């Protein structure tokens, strides 16, 4: 063998040896990476369709991607902190994270409701366009930064029902004086209708309805509502969900805990959260119509649609809420103005894509 060939062979062996050593070092570094355990207080029970299971899936995705080295343990509502008190708990670092929704923090900042859902608001695509690419979530982040918080959107769901009532609502006047569980900015609209509203976590609604603490309720979608048992007491279910055409929730984190994570763990959180946004939305759209049929056939629930005049009254009240809240709250005004400006600009695209039915129903 010539000296040149021998030299080339030795160089090849050296390169292979170097690659093997590098690979071994990489594997060793990965195996040696610190094991991290986080607690995640969920606002939604693991058995509550769509909302709770999305958090369980998220936890399992993090475990799989990290090879079990990063655990975000799902805790049932109230296991660590009360369901509606995640904001303070995560801000203080009492827990590292929560599977929750901005609309549950409106006692701190009413404007945070915009980042979950908006009455007479956009569909899924337009809402995420504003939040992700239109600057909406940047406004949320500005608020959270003041409290050592950071969040990623973690799941979205489709349109909800707009209320369960014991009897048919034949006029807006019949709602005056009624006590009703209601969520978000829609609650302010209902208050203008003369309804006394309160925000209750999922597990607290049925007992309140059963005991007469509330006369009516809304919570979410048919599959969830029927599991919570509203149909046992209230037989009139109203649509459309004018107050929540799309609803997005959040994985809320203590900012210092998040910033201390390795970059690959941070990436896992973002990817796993975004995966649930699409998965859960599609799941909710696929699983409501069977339940609605069951409610009608098995439980004699009457599915009702608000008259156009009533929906117009709700929308008029919503526009009044925007004006009044903006006058009293600079942060609310900043978020509302930003949101409305985006919708105005988006309209040239959105309205150009509206399809009007051109066929006759059989």
Coordinates of C-alpha atoms in Angstrom, one line a residue, residues 69-274:
X69 CA -37.1 14.3 31.2
X70 CA -39.6 17.2 31.3
X71 CA -42.8 16.5 33.2
X72 CA -45.7 19.0 33.3
X73 CA -48.1 17.2 35.7
X74 CA -51.8 17.8 35.2
X75 CA -53.7 18.5 38.4
X76 CA -57.5 18.5 38.6
X77 CA -59.4 21.7 39.4
X78 CA -58.9 22.8 43.0
X79 CA -56.1 20.3 43.7
X80 CA -53.5 23.0 44.2
X81 CA -55.4 26.3 44.0
X82 CA -59.1 27.2 43.4
X83 CA -60.0 27.0 39.7
X84 CA -60.5 30.7 39.2
X85 CA -57.3 31.8 41.1
X86 CA -54.6 30.8 38.7
X87 CA -53.5 34.3 37.9
X88 CA -52.1 35.0 41.4
X89 CA -50.8 31.5 42.0
X90 CA -48.7 31.4 38.9
X91 CA -47.6 35.1 39.2
X92 CA -46.3 34.3 42.7
X93 CA -44.7 31.1 41.6
X94 CA -46.9 29.0 44.0
X95 CA -47.4 26.7 40.9
X96 CA -45.4 26.8 37.7
X97 CA -48.3 26.8 35.3
X98 CA -52.0 26.6 34.7
X99 CA -54.3 25.2 32.0
X100 CA -56.8 28.1 32.0
X101 CA -58.3 30.9 30.0
X102 CA -57.7 34.7 30.0
X103 CA -61.4 35.2 30.5
X104 CA -61.1 33.9 34.1
X105 CA -58.8 36.8 35.0
X106 CA -61.2 39.6 34.2
X107 CA -61.4 40.5 37.9
X108 CA -57.8 41.8 37.4
X109 CA -58.1 43.2 33.9
X110 CA -61.5 43.3 32.1
X111 CA -59.6 43.6 28.8
X112 CA -58.2 40.1 29.2
X113 CA -61.6 38.8 28.1
X114 CA -60.8 39.9 24.5
X115 CA -58.1 37.2 24.3
X116 CA -60.5 34.4 25.0
X117 CA -63.6 35.4 23.0
X118 CA -65.5 38.5 21.9
X119 CA -69.3 38.9 21.5
X120 CA -70.4 39.0 17.9
X121 CA -66.7 38.3 17.2
X122 CA -64.8 36.6 14.4
X123 CA -64.5 33.0 13.4
X124 CA -61.5 30.8 14.3
X125 CA -59.2 32.0 11.4
X126 CA -59.8 35.7 11.9
X127 CA -59.4 35.5 15.6
X128 CA -56.1 33.8 15.5
X129 CA -55.0 36.1 12.7
X130 CA -55.5 39.0 15.1
X131 CA -53.9 37.2 18.1
X132 CA -50.9 35.7 16.4
X133 CA -50.1 38.0 13.5
X134 CA -52.1 41.1 14.1
X135 CA -50.5 42.1 17.4
X136 CA -53.4 40.9 19.7
X137 CA -51.3 38.6 21.8
X138 CA -48.6 41.3 22.2
X139 CA -51.1 43.4 24.1
X140 CA -51.9 40.4 26.3
X141 CA -48.2 39.9 26.9
X142 CA -47.7 43.5 27.9
X143 CA -50.3 43.0 30.7
X144 CA -48.9 39.7 31.8
X145 CA -45.3 41.0 31.9
X146 CA -46.3 43.3 34.8
X147 CA -47.1 40.2 36.9
X148 CA -44.2 37.8 35.9
X149 CA -46.5 35.8 33.6
X150 CA -46.1 34.4 30.1
X151 CA -48.7 32.4 28.1
X152 CA -49.2 30.5 24.9
X153 CA -52.6 29.8 23.3
X154 CA -53.2 26.2 24.1
X155 CA -56.6 25.2 22.7
X156 CA -59.6 26.7 20.9
X157 CA -63.1 25.5 20.6
X158 CA -66.0 26.3 18.2
X159 CA -69.2 28.3 18.8
X160 CA -71.0 27.7 22.0
X161 CA -74.7 27.6 23.0
X162 CA -75.9 30.9 24.5
X163 CA -77.9 29.6 27.4
X164 CA -80.0 27.0 29.2
X165 CA -83.3 28.2 30.5
X166 CA -86.1 26.5 32.5
X167 CA -88.8 27.9 30.1
X168 CA -89.1 29.5 26.7
X169 CA -87.9 33.1 26.5
X170 CA -90.7 34.9 24.6
X171 CA -89.4 38.4 25.2
X172 CA -86.4 40.2 26.5
X173 CA -88.5 41.5 29.4
X174 CA -88.8 38.0 30.7
X175 CA -85.0 38.0 31.3
X176 CA -85.1 41.0 33.5
X177 CA -84.3 40.1 37.1
X178 CA -83.0 36.6 36.1
X179 CA -79.9 35.2 37.8
X180 CA -77.6 33.6 35.3
X181 CA -74.1 32.2 35.1
X182 CA -72.4 33.9 32.2
X183 CA -68.8 34.3 31.0
X184 CA -66.6 37.1 29.7
X185 CA -67.7 40.2 28.0
X186 CA -71.1 38.6 27.2
X187 CA -71.9 38.9 30.8
X188 CA -71.8 42.7 30.5
X189 CA -74.3 42.5 27.7
X190 CA -76.6 40.4 29.7
X191 CA -76.4 42.8 32.6
X192 CA -77.7 45.5 30.2
X193 CA -80.7 43.2 29.6
X194 CA -81.4 43.3 33.4
X195 CA -79.8 39.9 34.1
X196 CA -77.8 39.5 37.3
X197 CA -74.7 37.5 36.2
X198 CA -72.0 35.6 38.1
X199 CA -69.0 33.6 36.9
X200 CA -68.9 30.0 38.2
X201 CA -66.4 27.3 37.4
X202 CA -67.8 24.2 35.6
X203 CA -68.2 22.0 38.7
X204 CA -70.1 24.7 40.6
X205 CA -72.8 25.4 37.9
X206 CA -75.1 22.4 38.3
X207 CA -75.4 22.6 42.1
X208 CA -76.2 26.3 41.8
X209 CA -78.8 25.7 39.1
X210 CA -80.3 22.8 41.1
X211 CA -80.6 24.8 44.3
X212 CA -82.0 27.9 42.5
X213 CA -79.0 30.1 43.2
X214 CA -79.1 30.8 39.5
X215 CA -82.1 30.6 37.2
X216 CA -80.2 29.9 34.0
X217 CA -76.7 29.2 32.7
X218 CA -74.4 29.1 29.8
X219 CA -71.1 27.2 29.9
X220 CA -69.9 25.8 26.6
X221 CA -70.9 23.3 23.9
X222 CA -73.5 20.6 23.9
X223 CA -71.1 17.7 24.6
X224 CA -69.8 19.4 27.7
X225 CA -73.2 20.9 28.8
X226 CA -74.9 17.6 28.7
X227 CA -72.2 15.9 30.8
X228 CA -72.6 18.7 33.3
X229 CA -76.3 17.9 33.5
X230 CA -78.0 21.2 32.7
X231 CA -80.7 19.4 30.6
X232 CA -82.0 17.7 33.7
X233 CA -83.3 21.1 35.0
X234 CA -83.4 23.5 32.0
X235 CA -85.1 22.1 28.9
X236 CA -84.7 25.1 26.6
X237 CA -81.2 25.5 25.0
X238 CA -80.7 28.7 22.9
X239 CA -78.5 29.3 19.9
X240 CA -76.5 30.8 18.3
X241 CA -73.6 31.5 20.7
X242 CA -73.4 35.2 19.9
X243 CA -71.2 35.7 22.9
X244 CA -68.6 33.1 22.0
X245 CA -68.2 32.3 18.3
X246 CA -64.7 31.0 19.0
X247 CA -63.0 30.6 22.3
X248 CA -59.2 30.2 22.9
X249 CA -57.6 29.4 26.2
X250 CA -54.0 29.5 27.5
X251 CA -51.1 27.7 29.0
X252 CA -50.2 30.3 31.7
X253 CA -46.7 30.1 33.1
X254 CA -44.6 31.8 35.7
X255 CA -42.1 33.9 33.6
X256 CA -39.0 33.1 35.7
X257 CA -39.7 29.4 35.6
X258 CA -40.2 29.5 31.9
X259 CA -37.1 31.6 31.2
X260 CA -35.0 29.1 33.3
X261 CA -35.9 26.2 31.0
X262 CA -33.5 25.0 28.3
X263 CA -34.3 26.2 24.8
X264 CA -35.5 22.8 23.6
X265 CA -38.0 22.5 26.5
X266 CA -39.3 26.0 25.7
X267 CA -39.8 24.8 22.1
X268 CA -41.6 21.7 23.3
X269 CA -44.1 23.9 25.2
X270 CA -44.8 26.1 22.2
X271 CA -45.2 23.2 19.7
X272 CA -47.3 21.1 22.1
X273 CA -49.6 24.1 22.9
X274 CA -50.1 25.0 19.2

